[in-house]
Amino acid sequence: MLLIGIKFMFKDKVAIVTGGTGALGRVIVNHFAAQGMKVYVPVRSMPEFMKVFEQNDEAEFRGLPKRYGLPCDATNEGEVKEFCDNVVKQEKRIDFLINTVGGYHPKKMIADTDRELIEKQLMLNFYTTFNFTKHALTYFKINNFGRVVSIGAKPAVETTAGKFAYSFSKAGVINLMQTLVEEHKADNITFNSIIPSVIDTPANRESMQNQDFSTWVTPQEIAETCLFLMGDGARSFRGNVVKMYGAA
């Protein structure tokens, strides 16, 4: 009965998941679609979207029709606005936004860090989140409803040598969410961040082969937490920084 109730709660809700073809994003997309949501993914390459979602071999997710890709460069604010406008033209609203798009850089000490690296990290991690949140917010305000979760990073809240550009850009994401909470206290719109430690993805396993993978947080666990934060039971969660560190 509880599972049926959850699916009814989310049936035909409209979600945007940025970075939705990535190792984390695709799990969130599939998890949301399995609850009956219509999930829109901004993609630079439609063939990539088709490869990820139309040839998914996981039986649990076969036959999910409610996953849609639309061309969009998340670093281009004009394209992001057009993406959000097109979703609303099709669905009449946006309910949920999950910001997962982002990237990392190899360890680099401050003495070796240049402005170009900082600007690249800001564009990839901060401005992508800023762009989508700003333009989804236009429609959240019209309907006085919206739920936003942005994926942060442990270095954003714990100072780490050699990761300044990355941590600086991700700290901006957390501050963005918390500032929006202050600006929308009177609205039925929530903003929260999730801070994972190491996410158990094939790429991370390949790059850290000597680590204990069982201590890492899984994409499925993050997807389930995102779903909780979209639900009615989380409407009082505002500006939270949810630390998902596993045993790492």
Short mmCIF file of C-alpha atoms in Angstrom, two decimals:
data_model
loop_
_atom_site.label_atom_id
_atom_site.label_comp_id
_atom_site.label_asym_id
_atom_site.label_seq_id
_atom_site.Cartn_x
_atom_site.Cartn_y
_atom_site.Cartn_z
CA MET A 1 0.00 0.00 0.00
CA LEU A 2 2.85 2.40 0.83
CA LEU A 3 4.53 1.81 -2.55
CA ILE A 4 1.25 2.42 -4.36
CA GLY A 5 0.79 5.65 -2.39
CA ILE A 6 4.26 6.86 -3.32
CA LYS A 7 3.67 6.21 -7.02
CA PHE A 8 0.33 8.00 -6.85
CA MET A 9 2.03 10.99 -5.20
CA PHE A 10 4.49 11.36 -8.09
CA LYS A 11 2.39 10.22 -11.03
CA ASP A 12 2.70 12.66 -13.96
CA LYS A 13 4.83 15.12 -11.99
CA VAL A 14 7.29 16.90 -14.28
CA ALA A 15 10.98 16.73 -13.40
CA ILE A 16 14.15 18.05 -14.98
CA VAL A 17 17.38 16.16 -14.23
CA THR A 18 20.54 17.88 -15.43
CA GLY A 19 23.49 15.64 -16.12
CA GLY A 20 20.87 12.97 -16.68
CA THR A 21 23.00 10.78 -18.92
CA GLY A 22 25.82 10.60 -16.36
CA ALA A 23 26.48 7.73 -13.99
CA LEU A 24 24.46 9.36 -11.19
CA GLY A 25 21.96 11.28 -13.29
CA ARG A 26 20.73 8.28 -15.27
CA VAL A 27 19.91 6.40 -12.07
CA ILE A 28 17.89 9.38 -10.81
CA VAL A 29 16.11 9.66 -14.16
CA ASN A 30 15.16 5.99 -14.13
CA HIS A 31 14.12 6.06 -10.48
CA PHE A 32 11.87 9.07 -11.02
CA ALA A 33 10.36 7.63 -14.21
CA ALA A 34 9.61 4.41 -12.33
CA GLN A 35 7.42 6.47 -9.98
CA GLY A 36 5.35 7.70 -12.93
CA MET A 37 7.04 11.06 -13.42
CA LYS A 38 7.75 12.67 -16.76
CA VAL A 39 11.49 13.31 -16.72
CA TYR A 40 13.24 15.75 -19.05
CA VAL A 41 16.99 15.60 -19.60
CA PRO A 42 19.08 18.36 -21.23
CA VAL A 43 21.58 16.73 -23.58
CA ARG A 44 24.24 17.94 -25.95
CA SER A 45 23.89 14.78 -28.02
CA MET A 46 20.59 13.04 -28.75
CA PRO A 47 22.41 9.86 -29.85
CA GLU A 48 23.97 9.76 -26.37
CA PHE A 49 20.52 10.05 -24.78
CA MET A 50 19.18 7.27 -27.00
CA LYS A 51 22.15 5.05 -26.19
CA VAL A 52 21.75 5.52 -22.45
CA PHE A 53 17.98 5.19 -22.16
CA GLU A 54 16.71 3.31 -25.20
CA GLN A 55 19.23 0.49 -24.89
CA ASN A 56 19.09 0.13 -21.11
CA ASP A 57 19.48 -3.55 -20.28
CA GLU A 58 18.18 -3.27 -16.74
CA ALA A 59 14.88 -5.17 -16.76
CA GLU A 60 13.54 -2.99 -13.94
CA PHE A 61 13.59 0.05 -16.20
CA ARG A 62 12.54 -1.42 -19.54
CA GLY A 63 9.50 0.11 -21.15
CA LEU A 64 9.64 3.42 -19.27
CA PRO A 65 8.27 5.91 -21.79
CA LYS A 66 8.45 9.01 -19.61
CA ARG A 67 12.07 9.97 -20.23
CA TYR A 68 12.66 12.74 -22.73
CA GLY A 69 15.84 14.32 -24.03
CA LEU A 70 16.01 17.85 -25.42
CA PRO A 71 19.13 19.47 -26.87
CA CYS A 72 20.65 21.99 -24.46
CA ASP A 73 24.06 23.26 -23.39
CA ALA A 74 23.65 23.71 -19.63
CA THR A 75 26.45 26.31 -19.59
CA ASN A 76 24.50 28.54 -22.01
CA GLU A 77 21.83 30.50 -20.14
CA GLY A 78 19.88 31.28 -23.29
CA GLU A 79 19.63 27.59 -24.18
CA VAL A 80 18.63 26.72 -20.62
CA LYS A 81 15.81 29.27 -20.69
CA GLU A 82 14.62 27.85 -24.01
CA PHE A 83 14.77 24.31 -22.58
CA CYS A 84 12.62 25.24 -19.57
CA ASP A 85 10.19 27.16 -21.79
CA ASN A 86 9.85 24.12 -24.07
CA VAL A 87 9.16 21.78 -21.16
CA VAL A 88 6.40 24.10 -19.96
CA LYS A 89 4.95 24.42 -23.45
CA GLN A 90 4.64 20.64 -23.48
CA GLU A 91 3.65 19.95 -19.86
CA LYS A 92 2.26 23.32 -18.63
CA ARG A 93 4.51 23.25 -15.56
CA ILE A 94 7.77 22.13 -13.94
CA ASP A 95 7.54 20.47 -10.52
CA PHE A 96 11.03 19.22 -9.69
CA LEU A 97 14.62 20.06 -10.59
CA ILE A 98 17.64 17.88 -9.80
CA ASN A 99 21.01 19.46 -10.60
CA THR A 100 23.66 16.79 -11.08
CA VAL A 101 25.70 18.17 -13.96
CA GLY A 102 29.30 18.93 -13.02
CA GLY A 103 32.89 17.87 -13.23
CA TYR A 104 36.14 17.54 -11.31
CA HIS A 105 39.77 18.40 -11.89
CA PRO A 106 42.97 16.56 -10.93
CA LYS A 107 44.71 17.62 -7.73
CA LYS A 108 46.31 21.04 -8.21
CA MET A 109 47.81 23.20 -5.50
CA ILE A 110 47.01 26.92 -5.31
CA ALA A 111 50.48 27.85 -6.59
CA ASP A 112 49.71 25.90 -9.76
CA THR A 113 46.08 26.99 -10.13
CA ASP A 114 45.26 29.59 -12.74
CA ARG A 115 42.21 31.70 -13.43
CA GLU A 116 41.26 29.55 -16.41
CA LEU A 117 40.81 26.46 -14.24
CA ILE A 118 38.69 28.35 -11.72
CA GLU A 119 36.50 29.78 -14.45
CA LYS A 120 36.06 26.37 -16.08
CA GLN A 121 35.01 24.83 -12.79
CA LEU A 122 32.62 27.67 -12.06
CA MET A 123 31.05 27.29 -15.50
CA LEU A 124 30.71 23.52 -15.18
CA ASN A 125 29.61 23.22 -11.57
CA PHE A 126 28.11 26.54 -10.52
CA TYR A 127 26.70 28.27 -13.59
CA THR A 128 24.96 25.13 -14.87
CA THR A 129 23.11 24.89 -11.55
CA PHE A 130 22.48 28.64 -11.47
CA ASN A 131 21.09 28.67 -15.00
CA PHE A 132 18.61 25.84 -14.51
CA THR A 133 17.51 26.91 -11.05
CA LYS A 134 16.95 30.51 -12.16
CA HIS A 135 14.81 29.59 -15.15
CA ALA A 136 12.88 26.74 -13.52
CA LEU A 137 12.15 29.17 -10.68
CA THR A 138 10.17 31.37 -13.08
CA TYR A 139 7.60 28.59 -13.38
CA PHE A 140 7.81 27.47 -9.76
CA LYS A 141 6.72 30.97 -8.75
CA ILE A 142 3.78 30.94 -11.16
CA ASN A 143 2.43 27.73 -9.58
CA ASN A 144 3.76 28.42 -6.06
CA PHE A 145 5.27 24.96 -6.06
CA GLY A 146 8.71 23.56 -6.73
CA ARG A 147 11.37 21.28 -5.33
CA VAL A 148 15.07 21.67 -6.10
CA VAL A 149 17.95 19.41 -5.09
CA SER A 150 21.52 20.18 -6.14
CA ILE A 151 24.44 17.79 -5.83
CA GLY A 152 27.33 19.37 -3.97
CA ALA A 153 30.64 17.83 -2.95
CA LYS A 154 32.49 17.03 0.25
CA PRO A 155 35.36 19.49 -0.51
CA ALA A 156 32.74 22.27 -0.59
CA VAL A 157 32.18 21.89 3.14
CA GLU A 158 35.53 20.43 4.23
CA THR A 159 38.65 22.31 3.11
CA THR A 160 40.81 20.02 1.02
CA ALA A 161 44.30 20.68 -0.36
CA GLY A 162 44.64 20.62 -4.11
CA LYS A 163 40.92 20.99 -4.86
CA PHE A 164 40.33 24.71 -4.56
CA ALA A 165 38.75 25.38 -7.97
CA TYR A 166 36.39 22.43 -7.57
CA SER A 167 35.50 23.15 -3.95
CA PHE A 168 34.99 26.87 -4.65
CA SER A 169 32.52 26.14 -7.45
CA LYS A 170 30.62 23.56 -5.41
CA ALA A 171 30.51 25.84 -2.36
CA GLY A 172 28.75 28.32 -4.61
CA VAL A 173 26.10 25.71 -5.36
CA ILE A 174 25.37 25.20 -1.66
CA ASN A 175 25.25 28.95 -1.02
CA LEU A 176 22.92 29.38 -4.00
CA MET A 177 20.46 26.88 -2.52
CA GLN A 178 20.57 28.48 0.91
CA THR A 179 20.18 32.01 -0.48
CA LEU A 180 17.12 30.92 -2.43
CA VAL A 181 15.61 29.53 0.76
CA GLU A 182 15.93 32.96 2.37
CA GLU A 183 14.41 34.62 -0.68
CA HIS A 184 11.43 32.25 -0.85
CA LYS A 185 10.48 31.59 2.76
CA ALA A 186 6.85 32.47 2.04
CA ASP A 187 6.60 30.19 -1.00
CA ASN A 188 5.94 26.48 -1.37
CA ILE A 189 9.32 26.06 -3.04
CA THR A 190 12.18 24.20 -1.37
CA PHE A 191 15.91 24.11 -2.09
CA ASN A 192 18.30 21.52 -0.66
CA SER A 193 21.76 20.12 -1.33
CA ILE A 194 23.16 16.60 -1.15
CA ILE A 195 26.83 16.15 -0.35
CA PRO A 196 28.09 12.68 -1.32
CA SER A 197 31.52 11.38 -0.45
CA VAL A 198 32.77 9.00 -3.15
CA ILE A 199 29.96 7.82 -5.43
CA ASP A 200 30.17 4.18 -6.49
CA THR A 201 30.41 4.57 -10.25
CA PRO A 202 32.38 2.56 -12.84
CA ALA A 203 34.70 5.54 -13.45
CA ASN A 204 35.49 5.92 -9.75
CA ARG A 205 36.12 2.21 -9.39
CA GLU A 206 38.50 2.34 -12.33
CA SER A 207 40.43 5.32 -10.96
CA MET A 208 40.55 4.07 -7.34
CA GLN A 209 40.96 0.33 -7.71
CA ASN A 210 42.57 -0.21 -4.33
CA GLN A 211 39.72 1.33 -2.34
CA ASP A 212 36.96 -0.48 -0.47
CA PHE A 213 33.95 0.12 -2.72
CA SER A 214 31.54 -1.09 -0.06
CA THR A 215 32.14 2.12 1.93
CA TRP A 216 31.03 4.37 -0.93
CA VAL A 217 27.55 5.84 -1.41
CA THR A 218 25.62 4.35 -4.33
CA PRO A 219 23.77 6.29 -7.04
CA GLN A 220 20.60 4.43 -6.04
CA GLU A 221 20.87 5.71 -2.46
CA ILE A 222 21.25 9.26 -3.73
CA ALA A 223 18.30 8.81 -6.11
CA GLU A 224 16.12 7.60 -3.23
CA THR A 225 17.12 10.61 -1.14
CA CYS A 226 16.30 12.95 -4.01
CA LEU A 227 12.89 11.32 -4.31
CA PHE A 228 12.24 11.78 -0.60
CA LEU A 229 13.09 15.48 -0.88
CA MET A 230 10.54 15.82 -3.68
CA GLY A 231 7.77 14.34 -1.55
CA ASP A 232 5.14 15.82 0.73
CA GLY A 233 6.98 14.55 3.80
CA ALA A 234 9.95 16.81 3.02
CA ARG A 235 8.15 20.12 2.50
CA SER A 236 9.74 21.50 5.67
CA PHE A 237 13.26 20.62 4.45
CA ARG A 238 14.67 23.96 3.34
CA GLY A 239 18.34 24.78 2.91
CA ASN A 240 19.48 21.44 4.25
CA VAL A 241 22.89 20.07 3.41
CA VAL A 242 22.35 16.31 3.42
CA LYS A 243 25.68 14.58 3.96
CA MET A 244 25.77 11.14 2.37
CA TYR A 245 29.21 9.90 3.26
CA GLY A 246 28.57 6.16 3.57
CA ALA A 247 31.44 4.71 5.54
CA ALA A 248 34.09 6.55 3.55
#
